[in-house]
PDB file of C-alpha atoms in Angstrom:
ATOM      1  CA  MET A   1       0.000   0.000   0.000  1.00 85.00           C
ATOM      2  CA  HIS A   2       1.266   3.465  -0.854  1.00 87.00           C
ATOM      3  CA  ALA A   3       2.504   5.367   2.228  1.00 88.00           C
ATOM      4  CA  GLU A   4       0.024   8.250   1.857  1.00 90.00           C
ATOM      5  CA  VAL A   5      -2.931   5.870   1.621  1.00 91.00           C
ATOM      6  CA  GLN A   6      -1.653   3.843   4.576  1.00 91.00           C
ATOM      7  CA  ASN A   7      -1.340   7.019   6.650  1.00 93.00           C
ATOM      8  CA  LEU A   8      -4.986   7.888   5.971  1.00 94.00           C
ATOM      9  CA  PHE A   9      -6.115   4.434   7.072  1.00 94.00           C
ATOM     10  CA  ILE A  10      -3.952   4.685  10.194  1.00 96.00           C
ATOM     11  CA  ARG A  11      -5.490   8.063  11.060  1.00 97.00           C
ATOM     12  CA  ILE A  12      -8.956   6.541  10.756  1.00 97.00           C
ATOM     13  CA  HIS A  13      -7.926   3.702  13.092  1.00 96.00           C
ATOM     14  CA  LEU A  14      -6.502   6.247  15.546  1.00 97.00           C
ATOM     15  CA  LEU A  15      -9.663   8.361  15.536  1.00 98.00           C
ATOM     16  CA  HIS A  16     -11.862   5.295  15.933  1.00 97.00           C
ATOM     17  CA  HIS A  17      -9.882   3.865  18.833  1.00 96.00           C
ATOM     18  CA  SER A  18      -9.476   7.234  20.547  1.00 96.00           C
ATOM     19  CA  HIS A  19     -13.271   7.464  20.520  1.00 97.00           C
ATOM     20  CA  GLU A  20     -13.349   4.231  22.551  1.00 96.00           C
ATOM     21  CA  ALA A  21     -10.478   4.954  24.979  1.00 95.00           C
ATOM     22  CA  LYS A  22      -7.334   7.006  25.517  1.00 96.00           C
ATOM     23  CA  LEU A  23      -4.517   6.036  23.142  1.00 95.00           C
ATOM     24  CA  THR A  24      -0.787   5.601  23.492  1.00 95.00           C
ATOM     25  CA  VAL A  25       1.801   4.833  20.829  1.00 95.00           C
ATOM     26  CA  ASN A  26       2.696   1.626  22.680  1.00 94.00           C
ATOM     27  CA  ASP A  27      -0.930   0.447  22.610  1.00 93.00           C
ATOM     28  CA  MET A  28      -1.451   1.214  18.943  1.00 95.00           C
ATOM     29  CA  GLN A  29       1.741  -0.179  17.432  1.00 95.00           C
ATOM     30  CA  PRO A  30       0.981  -3.885  18.030  1.00 95.00           C
ATOM     31  CA  PHE A  31      -2.659  -3.315  17.096  1.00 94.00           C
ATOM     32  CA  LEU A  32      -1.719  -1.773  13.736  1.00 96.00           C
ATOM     33  CA  GLU A  33       0.964  -4.379  13.071  1.00 95.00           C
ATOM     34  CA  ASP A  34      -1.576  -7.150  13.741  1.00 95.00           C
ATOM     35  CA  ARG A  35      -3.670  -5.625  10.958  1.00 94.00           C
ATOM     36  CA  GLY A  36      -0.827  -5.723   8.455  1.00 93.00           C
ATOM     37  CA  TYR A  37       0.512  -2.188   8.677  1.00 93.00           C
ATOM     38  CA  ARG A  38       4.279  -1.909   8.593  1.00 90.00           C
ATOM     39  CA  VAL A  39       4.731   0.982  10.973  1.00 92.00           C
ATOM     40  CA  GLY A  40       7.107   2.012  13.740  1.00 93.00           C
ATOM     41  CA  GLU A  41       6.666   4.125  16.843  1.00 95.00           C
ATOM     42  CA  ARG A  42       7.940   7.221  15.051  1.00 95.00           C
ATOM     43  CA  GLU A  43       5.306   6.942  12.301  1.00 95.00           C
ATOM     44  CA  ILE A  44       2.482   6.395  14.782  1.00 96.00           C
ATOM     45  CA  LYS A  45       3.656   9.371  16.843  1.00 96.00           C
ATOM     46  CA  GLN A  46       3.720  11.511  13.668  1.00 96.00           C
ATOM     47  CA  GLU A  47       0.151  10.533  12.795  1.00 96.00           C
ATOM     48  CA  LEU A  48      -1.048  11.205  16.339  1.00 97.00           C
ATOM     49  CA  GLU A  49       0.669  14.603  16.324  1.00 96.00           C
ATOM     50  CA  TYR A  50      -0.894  15.372  12.933  1.00 97.00           C
ATOM     51  CA  LEU A  51      -4.334  14.695  14.436  1.00 98.00           C
ATOM     52  CA  VAL A  52      -3.456  16.936  17.411  1.00 98.00           C
ATOM     53  CA  GLN A  53      -2.395  19.698  15.012  1.00 98.00           C
ATOM     54  CA  GLU A  54      -5.724  19.318  13.174  1.00 98.00           C
ATOM     55  CA  ASN A  55      -7.541  19.622  16.559  1.00 98.00           C
ATOM     56  CA  MET A  56      -8.977  16.102  16.287  1.00 98.00           C
ATOM     57  CA  LEU A  57      -7.033  14.810  19.300  1.00 98.00           C
ATOM     58  CA  THR A  58      -5.515  16.349  22.404  1.00 98.00           C
ATOM     59  CA  SER A  59      -2.494  14.988  24.193  1.00 96.00           C
ATOM     60  CA  SER A  60      -1.734  14.718  27.863  1.00 92.00           C
ATOM     61  CA  SER A  61       1.608  13.166  28.665  1.00 89.00           C
ATOM     62  CA  ASP A  62       1.768  10.073  26.417  1.00 93.00           C
ATOM     63  CA  GLU A  63      -2.016   9.708  26.082  1.00 97.00           C
ATOM     64  CA  TYR A  64      -4.202  10.979  23.273  1.00 98.00           C
ATOM     65  CA  ILE A  65      -7.907  11.804  23.624  1.00 97.00           C
ATOM     66  CA  ILE A  66     -10.423  12.581  20.874  1.00 98.00           C
ATOM     67  CA  THR A  67     -11.897  16.100  20.689  1.00 98.00           C
ATOM     68  CA  GLY A  68     -15.329  17.264  19.579  1.00 98.00           C
ATOM     69  CA  THR A  69     -13.814  18.069  16.188  1.00 98.00           C
ATOM     70  CA  GLY A  70     -12.393  14.547  16.024  1.00 98.00           C
ATOM     71  CA  ILE A  71     -15.774  13.026  16.870  1.00 98.00           C
ATOM     72  CA  GLN A  72     -17.462  15.025  14.100  1.00 98.00           C
ATOM     73  CA  GLU A  73     -14.747  14.023  11.622  1.00 97.00           C
ATOM     74  CA  LEU A  74     -15.096  10.368  12.625  1.00 97.00           C
ATOM     75  CA  LYS A  75     -18.862  10.538  12.013  1.00 97.00           C
ATOM     76  CA  ALA A  76     -18.262  11.978   8.532  1.00 96.00           C
ATOM     77  CA  ILE A  77     -15.603   9.346   7.798  1.00 96.00           C
ATOM     78  CA  ARG A  78     -17.944   6.542   8.846  1.00 95.00           C
ATOM     79  CA  LYS A  79     -20.635   7.769   6.437  1.00 94.00           C
ATOM     80  CA  ARG A  80     -18.171   7.962   3.556  1.00 94.00           C
ATOM     81  CA  LEU A  81     -16.645   4.575   4.379  1.00 92.00           C
ATOM     82  CA  SER A  82     -20.073   2.985   4.417  1.00 91.00           C
ATOM     83  CA  LEU A  83     -20.765   4.326   0.931  1.00 91.00           C
ATOM     84  CA  LEU A  84     -17.308   3.386  -0.316  1.00 91.00           C
ATOM     85  CA  CYS A  85     -17.536  -0.165   1.034  1.00 89.00           C
ATOM     86  CA  GLY A  86     -20.873  -0.544  -0.721  1.00 87.00           C
ATOM     87  CA  GLU A  87     -19.167   0.306  -3.989  1.00 89.00           C
ATOM     88  CA  VAL A  88     -15.804  -1.440  -3.758  1.00 88.00           C
ATOM     89  CA  VAL A  89     -16.175  -4.417  -1.410  1.00 87.00           C
ATOM     90  CA  PRO A  90     -17.556  -7.530  -3.158  1.00 86.00           C
ATOM     91  CA  GLY A  91     -20.673  -8.882  -1.463  1.00 84.00           C
ATOM     92  CA  SER A  92     -21.323  -5.681   0.461  1.00 74.00           C
ATOM     93  CA  SER A  93     -24.876  -5.211   1.745  1.00 68.00           C
ATOM     94  CA  LYS A  94     -25.344  -1.819   0.061  1.00 55.00           C
ATOM     95  CA  SER A  95     -27.707  -1.989  -2.888  1.00 46.00           C
ATOM     96  CA  VAL A  96     -27.134  -0.311  -6.237  1.00 47.00           C
ATOM     97  CA  SER A  97     -30.099   2.016  -5.620  1.00 43.00           C
ATOM     98  CA  GLN A  98     -28.565   3.214  -2.343  1.00 49.00           C
ATOM     99  CA  ARG A  99     -25.263   3.936  -4.077  1.00 45.00           C
ATOM    100  CA  LYS A 100     -26.935   5.824  -6.925  1.00 50.00           C
ATOM    101  CA  SER A 101     -28.903   8.027  -4.523  1.00 49.00           C
ATOM    102  CA  TYR A 102     -25.746   9.590  -3.096  1.00 48.00           C
ATOM    103  CA  LYS A 103     -24.831  12.946  -4.592  1.00 53.00           C
ATOM    104  CA  GLU A 104     -21.335  14.367  -4.134  1.00 50.00           C
ATOM    105  CA  PRO A 105     -21.387  17.891  -2.665  1.00 49.00           C
ATOM    106  CA  SER A 106     -20.569  20.534  -5.256  1.00 50.00           C
ATOM    107  CA  VAL A 107     -17.215  22.251  -4.982  1.00 47.00           C
ATOM    108  CA  VAL A 108     -17.121  26.020  -5.235  1.00 48.00           C
ATOM    109  CA  GLY A 109     -13.897  27.152  -6.766  1.00 44.00           C
TER     110      GLY A 109
END
């Protein structure tokens, strides 16, 4: 998997798990490795700090906690992932009519 794509997936994992409990790098490294990510402590720390910088997590000592902004982002991610899985995952429960009813927001540029 390309590094940029992997980093996005890792951030989603971090947001999801921070919504359930406080996170530490040491807790997340074996979890991510068990799921096939090839990642070290430094990379996990960078992704956690990125989420702090984006105001999605706060840090206290070595622990990371989700913020209100992070919760809202996680909700939006879950909606998009549900739609995406319906399109790209074989055997997904999403019907064609549900996928066709989604309209991408227009971009003002």
